[in-house]
CSV table of C-alpha atoms in Angstrom, one decimal:
chain,number,residue,atom,x,y,z
C,180,ASP,CA,-9.5,-1.9,-12.1
C,181,THR,CA,-10.7,-5.0,-11.5
C,182,GLU,CA,-13.3,-3.5,-8.8
C,183,VAL,CA,-17.0,-3.9,-7.8
C,184,THR,CA,-18.4,-1.7,-5.7
C,185,GLN,CA,-21.1,-2.2,-3.5
C,186,THR,CA,-23.3,1.0,-1.5
C,187,PRO,CA,-24.1,0.1,1.2
C,188,LYS,CA,-21.9,-1.8,3.1
C,189,HIS,CA,-24.6,-2.9,6.3
C,190,LEU,CA,-28.2,-2.7,6.3
C,191,VAL,CA,-31.2,-2.2,8.8
C,192,MET,CA,-34.4,-2.3,8.0
C,193,GLY,CA,-38.0,-3.2,8.7
C,194,MET,CA,-40.1,-5.3,6.7
C,195,THR,CA,-42.6,-3.0,5.8
C,196,ASN,CA,-39.3,-0.9,4.4
C,197,LYS,CA,-38.4,-0.3,0.8
C,198,LYS,CA,-34.4,0.4,-0.4
C,199,SER,CA,-32.2,-0.7,-2.8
C,200,LEU,CA,-28.7,-2.0,-3.0
C,201,LYS,CA,-26.1,-1.1,-5.4
C,202,CYS,CA,-23.5,-2.7,-7.5
C,203,GLU,CA,-21.0,-0.8,-9.6
C,204,GLN,CA,-17.9,-2.5,-12.9
C,205,HIS,CA,-16.7,-0.5,-14.6
C,206,MET,CA,-14.0,-2.9,-16.2
C,207,GLY,CA,-16.8,-3.0,-19.2
C,208,HIS,CA,-18.0,-6.9,-17.9
C,209,ARG,CA,-21.3,-7.2,-20.0
C,210,ALA,CA,-22.9,-9.1,-17.6
C,211,MET,CA,-24.1,-9.2,-13.5
C,212,TYR,CA,-24.8,-11.2,-11.0
C,213,TRP,CA,-25.9,-11.3,-7.5
C,214,TYR,CA,-25.6,-13.6,-4.7
C,215,LYS,CA,-27.4,-14.0,-2.0
C,216,GLN,CA,-25.2,-16.1,0.9
C,217,LYS,CA,-26.5,-17.2,4.5
C,218,ALA,CA,-23.7,-17.4,7.0
C,219,LYS,CA,-21.5,-20.0,6.3
C,220,LYS,CA,-23.3,-21.5,3.2
C,221,PRO,CA,-22.1,-21.0,-0.3
C,222,PRO,CA,-23.0,-17.8,-2.4
C,223,GLU,CA,-26.7,-18.7,-4.1
C,224,LEU,CA,-26.7,-16.7,-7.1
C,225,MET,CA,-30.4,-15.0,-7.8
C,226,PHE,CA,-30.5,-12.9,-10.9
C,227,VAL,CA,-27.9,-12.8,-14.3
C,228,TYR,CA,-27.7,-9.4,-16.2
C,229,SER,CA,-26.4,-10.2,-20.1
C,230,TYR,CA,-26.5,-7.0,-22.3
C,231,GLU,CA,-28.6,-5.1,-19.2
C,232,LYS,CA,-31.3,-7.9,-19.9
C,233,LEU,CA,-32.4,-10.6,-17.2
C,234,SER,CA,-30.7,-14.0,-18.7
C,235,ILE,CA,-31.6,-16.1,-15.3
C,236,ASN,CA,-33.8,-15.5,-12.8
C,237,GLU,CA,-33.6,-18.0,-9.7
C,238,SER,CA,-36.8,-18.5,-8.8
C,239,VAL,CA,-36.8,-15.2,-6.8
C,240,PRO,CA,-39.5,-14.2,-5.1
C,241,SER,CA,-41.1,-10.6,-6.7
C,242,ARG,CA,-40.1,-8.6,-2.6
C,243,PHE,CA,-36.0,-9.1,-5.0
C,244,SER,CA,-36.6,-6.5,-7.7
C,245,PRO,CA,-33.0,-6.4,-10.1
C,246,GLU,CA,-32.7,-3.9,-12.5
C,247,CYS,CA,-29.6,-2.6,-14.9
C,248,PRO,CA,-30.1,1.1,-15.5
C,249,ASN,CA,-26.4,0.4,-18.0
C,250,SER,CA,-23.7,-1.6,-18.8
C,251,SER,CA,-21.9,-0.9,-15.1
C,252,LEU,CA,-24.7,-0.1,-13.2
C,253,LEU,CA,-26.9,-3.5,-11.4
C,254,ASN,CA,-29.7,-2.7,-8.4
C,255,LEU,CA,-31.3,-4.5,-6.4
C,256,HIS,CA,-34.5,-3.0,-4.8
C,257,LEU,CA,-36.0,-4.2,-1.9
C,258,HIS,CA,-39.8,-4.5,-0.6
C,259,ALA,CA,-41.4,-5.9,1.6
C,260,LEU,CA,-39.0,-8.7,3.4
C,261,GLN,CA,-38.7,-11.1,5.5
C,262,PRO,CA,-36.5,-11.2,9.0
C,263,GLU,CA,-35.4,-14.6,7.2
C,264,ASP,CA,-33.6,-12.8,3.6
C,265,SER,CA,-31.4,-11.8,6.0
C,266,ALA,CA,-28.1,-12.4,4.2
C,267,LEU,CA,-24.5,-10.8,2.5
C,268,TYR,CA,-25.8,-10.2,-0.6
C,269,LEU,CA,-22.7,-10.1,-3.3
C,270,CYS,CA,-22.3,-8.7,-6.9
C,271,ALA,CA,-20.4,-10.2,-10.0
C,272,SER,CA,-19.3,-9.5,-13.2
C,273,SER,CA,-17.6,-11.3,-15.9
C,274,GLN,CA,-16.3,-10.2,-18.7
C,275,GLY,CA,-18.3,-12.5,-21.1
C,276,LEU,CA,-21.5,-14.2,-21.3
C,277,ALA,CA,-19.9,-17.3,-21.7
C,278,GLY,CA,-18.3,-20.0,-19.6
C,279,GLY,CA,-14.6,-19.3,-18.7
C,280,HIS,CA,-14.6,-15.9,-17.4
C,281,GLU,CA,-14.6,-15.5,-14.1
C,282,GLN,CA,-16.5,-14.1,-12.1
C,283,TYR,CA,-15.7,-10.7,-9.9
C,284,PHE,CA,-17.4,-10.5,-6.6
C,285,GLY,CA,-17.9,-7.4,-5.4
C,286,PRO,CA,-17.5,-6.9,-0.7
C,287,GLY,CA,-21.1,-6.9,-0.5
C,288,THR,CA,-24.0,-5.4,1.6
C,289,ARG,CA,-24.6,-7.4,4.9
C,290,LEU,CA,-28.8,-7.0,4.9
C,291,THR,CA,-30.4,-7.6,8.5
C,292,VAL,CA,-33.8,-7.4,8.0
C,293,THR,CA,-35.9,-6.5,11.3
S,92,GLU,CA,-30.2,-30.9,-10.0
S,93,LEU,CA,-26.6,-30.4,-9.9
S,94,LYS,CA,-24.5,-31.1,-6.8
S,95,VAL,CA,-21.3,-30.1,-6.7
S,96,GLU,CA,-19.9,-31.5,-3.6
S,97,GLN,CA,-16.9,-30.3,-1.3
S,98,ASN,CA,-14.1,-32.9,1.3
S,99,PRO,CA,-14.0,-32.0,3.7
S,100,LEU,CA,-16.3,-29.4,4.8
S,101,PHE,CA,-13.9,-28.8,7.8
S,102,LEU,CA,-9.5,-28.7,8.0
S,103,SER,CA,-7.6,-27.8,10.5
S,104,MET,CA,-3.3,-28.6,9.9
S,105,GLN,CA,-0.6,-27.6,10.5
S,106,GLU,CA,1.3,-25.0,8.4
S,107,GLY,CA,4.2,-27.2,6.9
S,108,LYS,CA,1.8,-30.4,5.8
S,109,ASN,CA,0.7,-30.8,2.8
S,110,TYR,CA,-3.1,-31.9,1.8
S,111,THR,CA,-5.7,-32.2,-0.8
S,112,ILE,CA,-9.3,-30.5,-0.4
S,113,TYR,CA,-11.6,-32.4,-2.8
S,114,CYS,CA,-15.0,-30.7,-5.5
S,115,ASN,CA,-17.5,-33.6,-7.2
S,116,TYR,CA,-20.2,-33.0,-9.2
S,117,SER,CA,-22.8,-34.5,-11.0
S,118,THR,CA,-23.8,-32.6,-13.8
S,119,THR,CA,-21.1,-32.5,-17.6
S,120,SER,CA,-19.2,-30.2,-17.0
S,121,ASP,CA,-15.8,-28.7,-17.8
S,122,ARG,CA,-15.0,-25.3,-16.8
S,123,LEU,CA,-15.3,-25.4,-12.6
S,124,TYR,CA,-13.7,-22.2,-10.5
S,125,TRP,CA,-12.1,-22.2,-7.3
S,126,TYR,CA,-12.7,-19.0,-5.1
S,127,ARG,CA,-11.1,-18.2,-1.1
S,128,GLN,CA,-13.3,-16.5,1.0
S,129,ASP,CA,-11.9,-15.1,4.7
S,130,PRO,CA,-14.8,-15.0,7.4
S,131,GLY,CA,-16.9,-11.9,7.1
S,132,LYS,CA,-15.3,-10.8,3.2
S,133,SER,CA,-16.1,-11.0,-0.5
S,134,LEU,CA,-14.7,-14.0,-2.6
S,135,GLU,CA,-11.6,-13.7,-4.4
S,136,SER,CA,-11.0,-15.5,-7.5
S,137,LEU,CA,-8.1,-18.2,-7.0
S,138,PHE,CA,-8.4,-20.5,-10.4
S,139,VAL,CA,-10.2,-20.9,-13.6
S,140,LEU,CA,-10.6,-24.5,-14.8
S,141,LEU,CA,-11.1,-25.2,-18.1
S,142,SER,CA,-10.7,-28.6,-19.7
S,143,ASN,CA,-9.9,-31.6,-18.4
S,144,GLY,CA,-6.4,-32.6,-17.0
S,145,ALA,CA,-6.0,-28.4,-16.4
S,146,VAL,CA,-3.6,-28.1,-13.5
S,147,LYS,CA,-2.9,-24.7,-12.8
S,148,GLN,CA,-0.6,-23.7,-9.6
S,149,GLU,CA,-0.7,-20.2,-7.8
S,150,GLY,CA,2.4,-20.4,-5.0
S,151,ARG,CA,1.5,-22.9,-2.4
S,152,LEU,CA,-2.2,-24.5,-3.7
S,153,MET,CA,-2.3,-25.9,-7.7
S,154,ALA,CA,-5.9,-27.0,-8.5
S,155,SER,CA,-6.9,-30.0,-10.9
S,156,LEU,CA,-9.4,-30.6,-12.8
S,157,ASP,CA,-10.9,-33.9,-14.1
S,158,THR,CA,-14.1,-34.1,-16.4
S,159,LYS,CA,-14.1,-37.4,-16.6
S,160,ALA,CA,-14.7,-37.7,-13.3
S,161,ARG,CA,-15.8,-34.8,-13.3
S,162,LEU,CA,-13.6,-34.5,-9.9
S,163,SER,CA,-11.5,-30.9,-9.3
S,164,THR,CA,-8.7,-30.9,-6.1
S,165,LEU,CA,-7.3,-27.7,-5.1
S,166,HIS,CA,-3.2,-28.9,-3.5
S,167,ILE,CA,-2.0,-26.8,-0.7
S,168,THR,CA,1.8,-27.7,0.3
S,169,ALA,CA,3.6,-26.5,2.6
S,170,ALA,CA,1.6,-24.9,4.4
S,171,VAL,CA,1.2,-21.6,5.8
S,172,HIS,CA,-1.5,-19.7,8.3
S,173,ASP,CA,-2.5,-16.9,6.0
S,174,LEU,CA,-3.9,-19.9,4.2
S,175,SER,CA,-6.9,-20.1,6.3
S,176,ALA,CA,-9.7,-18.9,4.7
S,177,THR,CA,-12.7,-20.6,3.8
S,178,TYR,CA,-12.5,-22.7,-0.4
S,179,PHE,CA,-15.4,-22.9,-2.9
S,180,CYS,CA,-15.2,-24.7,-6.0
S,181,ALA,CA,-17.7,-23.3,-8.2
S,182,VAL,CA,-19.1,-25.3,-11.5
S,183,ASP,CA,-20.3,-23.0,-14.3
S,184,THR,CA,-23.9,-24.8,-15.5
S,185,GLY,CA,-25.2,-22.5,-18.1
S,186,ASN,CA,-25.0,-21.9,-21.6
S,187,GLN,CA,-24.3,-19.3,-23.4
S,188,GLY,CA,-26.3,-17.0,-23.0
S,189,ALA,CA,-24.8,-16.0,-19.2
S,190,GLN,CA,-22.9,-18.1,-16.9
S,191,LYS,CA,-24.6,-19.8,-14.0
S,192,LEU,CA,-22.5,-21.4,-11.1
S,193,VAL,CA,-23.3,-23.3,-8.4
S,194,PHE,CA,-20.9,-23.3,-5.1
S,195,GLY,CA,-19.9,-26.2,-3.2
S,196,GLN,CA,-20.5,-26.4,-0.1
S,197,GLY,CA,-17.4,-24.7,0.7
S,198,THR,CA,-14.4,-26.0,2.7
S,199,ARG,CA,-13.6,-24.3,5.7
S,200,LEU,CA,-9.0,-24.8,6.5
S,201,THR,CA,-7.6,-23.4,9.6
S,202,ILE,CA,-4.3,-23.7,9.7
S,203,ASN,CA,-1.8,-24.1,13.2
S,204,PRO,CA,1.4,-23.0,13.7
């Protein structure tokens, strides 16, 4: 099973709402990632978790709060977002911590902030 | 700051033709990845290149890496319509802690019958 799943597929939220994105993988991967992708742009790294610990935060605003409850799950908690945060949010996982392991991407959550 | 530059950014070609997409990057790295993305879809891993001179081939696609020139190429042979997609290269700048991928801008490839 080389699948990364993400829920929900689509999310519309107001600027005062609190919502969460969920990502799951059952490949035994020990690194998990959140990316943000705006239309017609490349993915931009937001957070990296290694062995369930946050190892990279790319200076992401605090209205985005990641959480890794266990080695298979990755959440992204959203609060007080802005319209410019509307984007495709991609989760990925990789086998190892060091380089050389391809990342497997989930289908993404398309987020619209109104 | 690492820069990863692809060219061309847009490519329209006829079926049956050959072409090459270039990926230049500005820092030392020997870990480079190619991904494909269809419209509205996620990213699919195509190639993992981990050393100078690495060459990988899958079907009509072939990727290579020259770490001294900081250049990777994705060559398309006898293009077919199904290869229409956006192609991204990504350079890994992470340390031992975790991968840190920086993506190129993407090359939007359209193959016409």
